Amino acid sequence: MRLATIANGSPDGQLVVVSADGARALAADIPNLLAAITDWRAAEPVLFALAKRVNAGHGEAFDPALLRAPLPRSWQWLDGSAFGTHGELMQIAFNLPPIETDRPLMYQGMSDRFYGPGDPVPFANEADGIDFEGEFGVIVDRVPMGITPEQALGHIKLVVQINDWSLRAIAPVEMKTGFGWVQAKPPCSMAPFAVTPTALGEAWRDGRVCMDLTVEWNGRPFGRANGAAMDFGFHDLIAHAARTRELVAGTIIGSGTVSNANYAEVGSSCISEVRAIEIIRDGKPTTPFMACGDTIRMEARTASNQSPFGRIDQCVSVVRTG
């Protein structure tokens, strides 16, 4: 089942069920996806019935221009850093001490808005080090405190693809305060469709999205790292987040930048990782960060070349350089 949100003038948009081929959609008799995930037990059979109808040829022609993020805003966004290769490259390149922990890494970011897949993305200043970060995420229903990873798997209701925008020049300054990020982490973007784990078939294994995430920067291939390489699956990340608190329905949890050990072959999912590789190899980075007018495309594909989440296709908008 593929769900999307289209603009209707409200903050949360209109929830629609989209056909597998992306050609048709049926509006749900549920206000929005946040309402659906809040009472998923009641919403799920209704949405699956609509999915059956739309895949049988019913519904209206689907207009991609109306797409917003599947979940335009939510109560909580928790981003992990579950790909060990990415962290190791950062530590080596910037001479950082290793993080001595066997726990997943995670921070809480802003969740009051998520950019849609085609929205222009505004930034204050090119000098802030504009970077994209391709990753995957899951949306959960209510998660009880103290849940185990095995139990957490059942609370993953939807899977999404995310571009976690970062401002690399600001991040080190904020990290030194010990209080986490605010300015360095603007709103994220989401690909058009949120899908149920079962819709991914063999691409959903052990709480991981086992798909290549293809990234193109200004029309040129940049990376195609695979999401299977997570050191911790999404169920582990959920259990970690819920160790001392309940997670409200609609919480979104991210994987962190998708990164593979064979990065020389498959590339990367963010500019900062490429710059780290250049520092390790050449002693200095040569790849610049993004500039006004730059474009970024991200699209996860299965082994059979299916695109269940659709494509993020965005442009860095007008930037104040003063």
Short mmCIF file of C-alpha atoms in Angstrom, two decimals, residues 16-318:
data_model
loop_
_atom_site.label_atom_id
_atom_site.label_comp_id
_atom_site.label_asym_id
_atom_site.label_seq_id
_atom_site.Cartn_x
_atom_site.Cartn_y
_atom_site.Cartn_z
CA VAL A 16 -4.83 9.65 -0.54
CA VAL A 17 -4.14 6.04 -1.45
CA VAL A 18 -2.12 5.75 -4.67
CA SER A 19 -2.08 2.90 -7.16
CA ALA A 20 1.05 0.78 -7.48
CA ASP A 21 1.78 2.34 -10.87
CA GLY A 22 1.32 5.88 -9.52
CA ALA A 23 -1.37 6.73 -12.08
CA ARG A 24 -4.47 6.96 -9.88
CA ALA A 25 -5.46 7.96 -6.36
CA LEU A 26 -8.45 7.68 -4.06
CA ALA A 27 -9.04 10.14 -1.24
CA ALA A 28 -9.39 8.53 2.15
CA ASP A 29 -12.30 9.31 4.45
CA ILE A 30 -9.67 10.12 7.07
CA PRO A 31 -8.51 13.74 7.40
CA ASN A 32 -4.79 13.16 7.05
CA LEU A 33 -1.98 10.68 7.65
CA LEU A 34 -1.32 11.93 11.17
CA ALA A 35 -4.91 11.13 12.10
CA ALA A 36 -4.60 7.72 10.46
CA ILE A 37 -1.42 6.73 12.27
CA THR A 38 -2.88 7.92 15.58
CA ASP A 39 -5.61 5.27 15.27
CA TRP A 40 -3.92 2.86 12.90
CA ARG A 41 -5.92 -0.16 14.05
CA ALA A 42 -9.09 1.48 12.74
CA ALA A 43 -7.49 3.20 9.75
CA GLU A 44 -5.51 0.28 8.32
CA PRO A 45 -8.43 -1.85 7.03
CA VAL A 46 -10.07 1.23 5.51
CA LEU A 47 -6.88 2.19 3.69
CA PHE A 48 -6.20 -1.36 2.50
CA ALA A 49 -9.72 -1.53 1.06
CA LEU A 50 -9.02 1.69 -0.85
CA ALA A 51 -5.70 0.28 -2.04
CA LYS A 52 -7.48 -2.75 -3.45
CA ARG A 53 -9.93 -0.52 -5.31
CA VAL A 54 -7.35 1.89 -6.72
CA ASN A 55 -5.18 -0.98 -7.92
CA ALA A 56 -8.24 -2.43 -9.68
CA GLY A 57 -8.53 0.72 -11.78
CA HIS A 58 -10.76 2.97 -9.69
CA GLY A 59 -9.87 6.51 -8.67
CA GLU A 60 -8.93 9.83 -10.20
CA ALA A 61 -5.84 10.66 -12.24
CA PHE A 62 -3.04 11.45 -9.86
CA ASP A 63 -1.41 14.89 -10.16
CA PRO A 64 2.17 14.82 -8.82
CA ALA A 65 2.25 18.62 -8.72
CA LEU A 66 -0.06 18.54 -5.68
CA LEU A 67 2.23 16.31 -3.63
CA ARG A 68 3.40 17.31 -0.20
CA ALA A 69 5.48 15.23 2.18
CA PRO A 70 3.48 12.09 3.12
CA LEU A 71 3.55 13.38 6.70
CA PRO A 72 3.86 17.19 6.41
CA ARG A 73 4.36 17.55 10.15
CA SER A 74 4.39 15.26 13.15
CA TRP A 75 4.98 15.17 16.87
CA GLN A 76 8.52 13.86 16.84
CA TRP A 77 11.49 13.30 14.51
CA LEU A 78 14.35 11.17 15.84
CA ASP A 79 17.33 10.63 13.58
CA GLY A 80 19.82 7.85 14.10
CA SER A 81 23.31 7.30 12.75
CA ALA A 82 23.14 3.59 12.05
CA PHE A 83 25.70 3.20 9.26
CA GLY A 84 29.12 2.55 10.80
CA THR A 85 31.11 3.37 7.68
CA HIS A 86 29.85 6.95 7.68
CA GLY A 87 30.84 7.51 11.31
CA GLU A 88 34.25 5.90 10.85
CA LEU A 89 35.06 8.10 7.85
CA MET A 90 34.10 11.23 9.79
CA GLN A 91 36.24 10.20 12.77
CA ILE A 92 39.31 9.47 10.65
CA ALA A 93 39.05 12.55 8.44
CA PHE A 94 38.48 15.03 11.25
CA ASN A 95 40.63 13.31 13.87
CA LEU A 96 37.69 12.77 16.19
CA PRO A 97 37.88 10.37 19.12
CA PRO A 98 35.80 7.20 18.68
CA ILE A 99 32.45 7.21 20.41
CA GLU A 100 32.77 4.53 23.07
CA THR A 101 29.27 3.08 23.20
CA ASP A 102 27.38 -0.01 22.14
CA ARG A 103 24.17 1.99 21.93
CA PRO A 104 22.68 3.45 18.75
CA LEU A 105 23.42 7.12 18.11
CA MET A 106 20.36 9.38 17.89
CA TYR A 107 19.28 13.00 18.20
CA GLN A 108 15.91 14.76 18.19
CA GLY A 109 15.35 17.19 15.33
CA MET A 110 12.56 19.51 14.24
CA SER A 111 9.30 17.87 13.23
CA ASP A 112 6.89 20.76 12.78
CA ARG A 113 7.38 20.59 9.00
CA PHE A 114 8.76 18.35 6.28
CA TYR A 115 9.32 19.64 2.76
CA GLY A 116 7.48 17.94 -0.07
CA PRO A 117 9.41 16.03 -2.75
CA GLY A 118 9.46 18.90 -5.24
CA ASP A 119 9.51 21.92 -2.95
CA PRO A 120 12.28 24.49 -3.46
CA VAL A 121 14.33 24.55 -0.28
CA PRO A 122 15.35 27.94 1.16
CA PHE A 123 18.57 28.58 3.04
CA ALA A 124 19.93 31.70 4.69
CA ASN A 125 23.50 31.65 3.42
CA GLU A 126 25.62 29.52 1.09
CA ALA A 127 28.51 29.94 3.53
CA ASP A 128 26.66 27.70 6.03
CA GLY A 129 27.77 24.59 4.11
CA ILE A 130 24.55 23.29 2.54
CA ASP A 131 24.51 19.51 2.33
CA PHE A 132 21.99 16.79 1.55
CA GLU A 133 21.78 13.47 3.40
CA GLY A 134 19.96 10.56 1.83
CA GLU A 135 18.38 8.15 4.29
CA PHE A 136 15.40 5.97 5.06
CA GLY A 137 12.87 6.32 7.87
CA VAL A 138 9.94 4.61 9.53
CA ILE A 139 6.70 5.91 11.01
CA VAL A 140 5.39 4.14 14.10
CA ASP A 141 2.12 3.93 15.98
CA ARG A 142 2.14 4.35 19.76
CA VAL A 143 5.21 2.58 21.18
CA PRO A 144 5.17 1.59 24.88
CA MET A 145 8.10 2.46 27.10
CA GLY A 146 10.62 -0.35 27.59
CA ILE A 147 9.72 -2.27 24.46
CA THR A 148 12.14 -4.90 23.08
CA PRO A 149 13.52 -4.74 19.52
CA GLU A 150 11.51 -7.83 18.61
CA GLN A 151 8.31 -6.17 19.81
CA ALA A 152 9.26 -2.91 18.11
CA LEU A 153 9.09 -4.49 14.65
CA GLY A 154 5.31 -4.70 14.95
CA HIS A 155 5.04 -0.97 15.57
CA ILE A 156 6.61 -0.03 12.23
CA LYS A 157 3.58 0.86 10.15
CA LEU A 158 5.08 2.86 7.28
CA VAL A 159 8.46 3.30 5.62
CA VAL A 160 9.65 6.54 3.97
CA GLN A 161 12.64 7.98 2.12
CA ILE A 162 14.17 11.18 3.52
CA ASN A 163 16.60 13.93 2.62
CA ASP A 164 17.95 15.20 5.94
CA TRP A 165 19.32 18.63 5.05
CA SER A 166 22.38 19.75 7.03
CA LEU A 167 24.43 22.93 7.37
CA ARG A 168 27.97 21.68 7.83
CA ALA A 169 29.66 24.96 8.76
CA ILE A 170 27.30 25.41 11.71
CA ALA A 171 27.26 21.82 12.99
CA PRO A 172 30.75 21.79 14.61
CA VAL A 173 30.01 25.03 16.47
CA GLU A 174 26.79 23.65 17.91
CA MET A 175 28.31 20.27 18.73
CA LYS A 176 30.90 21.94 20.95
CA THR A 177 28.16 23.33 23.18
CA GLY A 178 27.09 19.80 24.14
CA PHE A 179 23.41 20.71 23.67
CA GLY A 180 22.86 19.33 20.17
CA TRP A 181 21.76 20.89 16.89
CA VAL A 182 19.29 23.67 16.22
CA GLN A 183 20.58 25.96 13.45
CA ALA A 184 22.52 23.19 11.68
CA LYS A 185 19.44 21.04 11.09
CA PRO A 186 16.71 22.74 9.00
CA PRO A 187 13.56 20.83 7.97
CA CYS A 188 13.96 17.51 6.18
CA SER A 189 12.35 16.52 2.88
CA MET A 190 10.38 13.35 2.12
CA ALA A 191 9.85 11.36 -1.05
CA PRO A 192 6.22 11.26 -2.27
CA PHE A 193 5.02 7.94 -0.90
CA ALA A 194 4.89 6.29 2.51
CA VAL A 195 4.57 2.53 2.04
CA THR A 196 3.75 -0.38 4.31
CA PRO A 197 6.68 -2.71 5.02
CA THR A 198 4.93 -5.58 3.23
CA ALA A 199 4.76 -3.46 0.05
CA LEU A 200 8.56 -3.57 -0.09
CA GLY A 201 8.60 -7.36 -0.33
CA GLU A 202 12.11 -8.80 -0.15
CA ALA A 203 13.53 -5.28 0.11
CA TRP A 204 12.33 -5.17 3.74
CA ARG A 205 14.46 -7.54 5.82
CA ASP A 206 15.45 -7.56 9.49
CA GLY A 207 14.13 -4.06 10.08
CA ARG A 208 16.18 -2.65 7.18
CA VAL A 209 15.38 -1.16 3.77
CA CYS A 210 17.56 -3.30 1.50
CA MET A 211 17.51 -1.00 -1.51
CA ASP A 212 19.98 1.16 -3.39
CA LEU A 213 19.44 4.87 -2.76
CA THR A 214 20.42 6.59 -6.00
CA VAL A 215 21.52 10.20 -5.61
CA GLU A 216 22.12 12.73 -8.39
CA TRP A 217 23.57 16.17 -7.72
CA ASN A 218 23.04 18.68 -10.52
CA GLY A 219 22.10 15.81 -12.82
CA ARG A 220 25.28 13.82 -12.22
CA PRO A 221 25.43 10.44 -10.43
CA PHE A 222 26.66 10.84 -6.86
CA GLY A 223 25.88 7.62 -5.02
CA ARG A 224 23.90 4.39 -4.86
CA ALA A 225 24.60 3.04 -1.37
CA ASN A 226 22.34 0.28 -0.08
CA GLY A 227 20.28 0.50 3.11
CA ALA A 228 20.96 -3.11 4.15
CA ALA A 229 24.25 -2.12 5.82
CA MET A 230 22.71 -0.60 8.97
CA ASP A 231 24.59 -1.64 12.12
CA PHE A 232 21.28 -1.33 13.97
CA GLY A 233 17.92 -2.10 12.36
CA PHE A 234 14.96 0.23 12.76
CA HIS A 235 13.55 -2.05 15.45
CA ASP A 236 16.76 -1.51 17.45
CA LEU A 237 16.48 2.26 17.00
CA ILE A 238 12.87 2.24 18.16
CA ALA A 239 13.68 0.19 21.27
CA HIS A 240 16.57 2.54 22.04
CA ALA A 241 14.34 5.63 21.77
CA ALA A 242 11.60 4.03 23.88
CA ARG A 243 13.85 2.80 26.68
CA THR A 244 12.73 5.52 29.10
CA ARG A 245 9.65 6.98 27.42
CA GLU A 246 6.63 6.11 25.33
CA LEU A 247 6.81 7.16 21.68
CA VAL A 248 3.71 8.96 20.45
CA ALA A 249 1.99 7.67 17.32
CA GLY A 250 3.41 9.47 14.30
CA THR A 251 7.00 9.48 15.56
CA ILE A 252 9.40 9.31 12.60
CA ILE A 253 12.76 7.60 13.08
CA GLY A 254 15.57 8.00 10.56
CA SER A 255 18.44 5.70 9.69
CA GLY A 256 21.07 8.38 9.28
CA THR A 257 23.11 8.81 6.08
CA VAL A 258 23.10 5.63 4.01
CA SER A 259 26.72 4.54 3.70
CA ASN A 260 28.53 1.42 2.51
CA ALA A 261 32.03 0.10 3.11
CA ASN A 262 32.59 -0.16 -0.65
CA TYR A 263 32.09 3.60 -1.07
CA ALA A 264 34.77 3.73 -3.76
CA GLU A 265 32.45 1.64 -5.91
CA VAL A 266 28.97 2.85 -4.95
CA GLY A 267 29.61 6.45 -3.91
CA SER A 268 28.02 8.29 -0.99
CA SER A 269 24.74 9.82 0.12
CA CYS A 270 26.04 13.18 1.36
CA ILE A 271 28.73 15.68 0.40
CA SER A 272 30.38 15.63 3.82
CA GLU A 273 31.26 11.95 3.44
CA VAL A 274 32.87 12.59 0.06
CA ARG A 275 34.88 15.43 1.56
CA ALA A 276 36.00 13.14 4.38
CA ILE A 277 37.18 10.57 1.84
CA GLU A 278 39.11 13.30 0.02
CA ILE A 279 40.77 14.42 3.27
CA ILE A 280 41.85 10.85 4.06
CA ARG A 281 43.10 10.25 0.51
CA ASP A 282 44.50 13.65 -0.51
CA GLY A 283 44.94 15.58 2.71
CA LYS A 284 42.26 18.16 1.86
CA PRO A 285 38.68 18.30 0.55
CA THR A 286 37.99 19.55 -2.97
CA THR A 287 34.25 18.94 -3.40
CA PRO A 288 32.28 22.09 -2.50
CA PHE A 289 28.98 22.17 -0.68
CA MET A 290 25.77 23.16 -2.48
CA ALA A 291 25.11 26.56 -4.03
CA CYS A 292 21.99 28.50 -4.94
CA GLY A 293 20.29 26.85 -7.92
CA ASP A 294 21.81 23.41 -7.32
CA THR A 295 19.48 20.45 -7.72
CA ILE A 296 19.30 17.16 -5.84
CA ARG A 297 17.48 13.99 -6.84
CA MET A 298 17.08 10.91 -4.66
CA GLU A 299 15.24 7.72 -5.53
CA ALA A 300 15.46 4.32 -3.87
CA ARG A 301 15.18 1.36 -6.23
CA THR A 302 14.67 -2.33 -5.64
CA ALA A 303 16.70 -5.08 -7.30
CA SER A 304 13.91 -5.28 -9.92
CA ASN A 305 14.18 -1.50 -10.53
CA GLN A 306 10.94 -0.59 -8.76
CA SER A 307 10.64 2.82 -7.09
CA PRO A 308 8.19 2.38 -4.19
CA PHE A 309 8.86 5.77 -2.53
CA GLY A 310 8.99 7.87 -5.68
CA ARG A 311 11.58 10.59 -6.23
CA ILE A 312 12.80 13.62 -4.32
CA ASP A 313 13.64 16.28 -6.92
CA GLN A 314 14.49 19.63 -5.35
CA CYS A 315 16.36 22.85 -5.94
CA VAL A 316 18.23 25.04 -3.46
CA SER A 317 16.26 28.28 -3.58
CA VAL A 318 17.25 31.94 -3.27
#
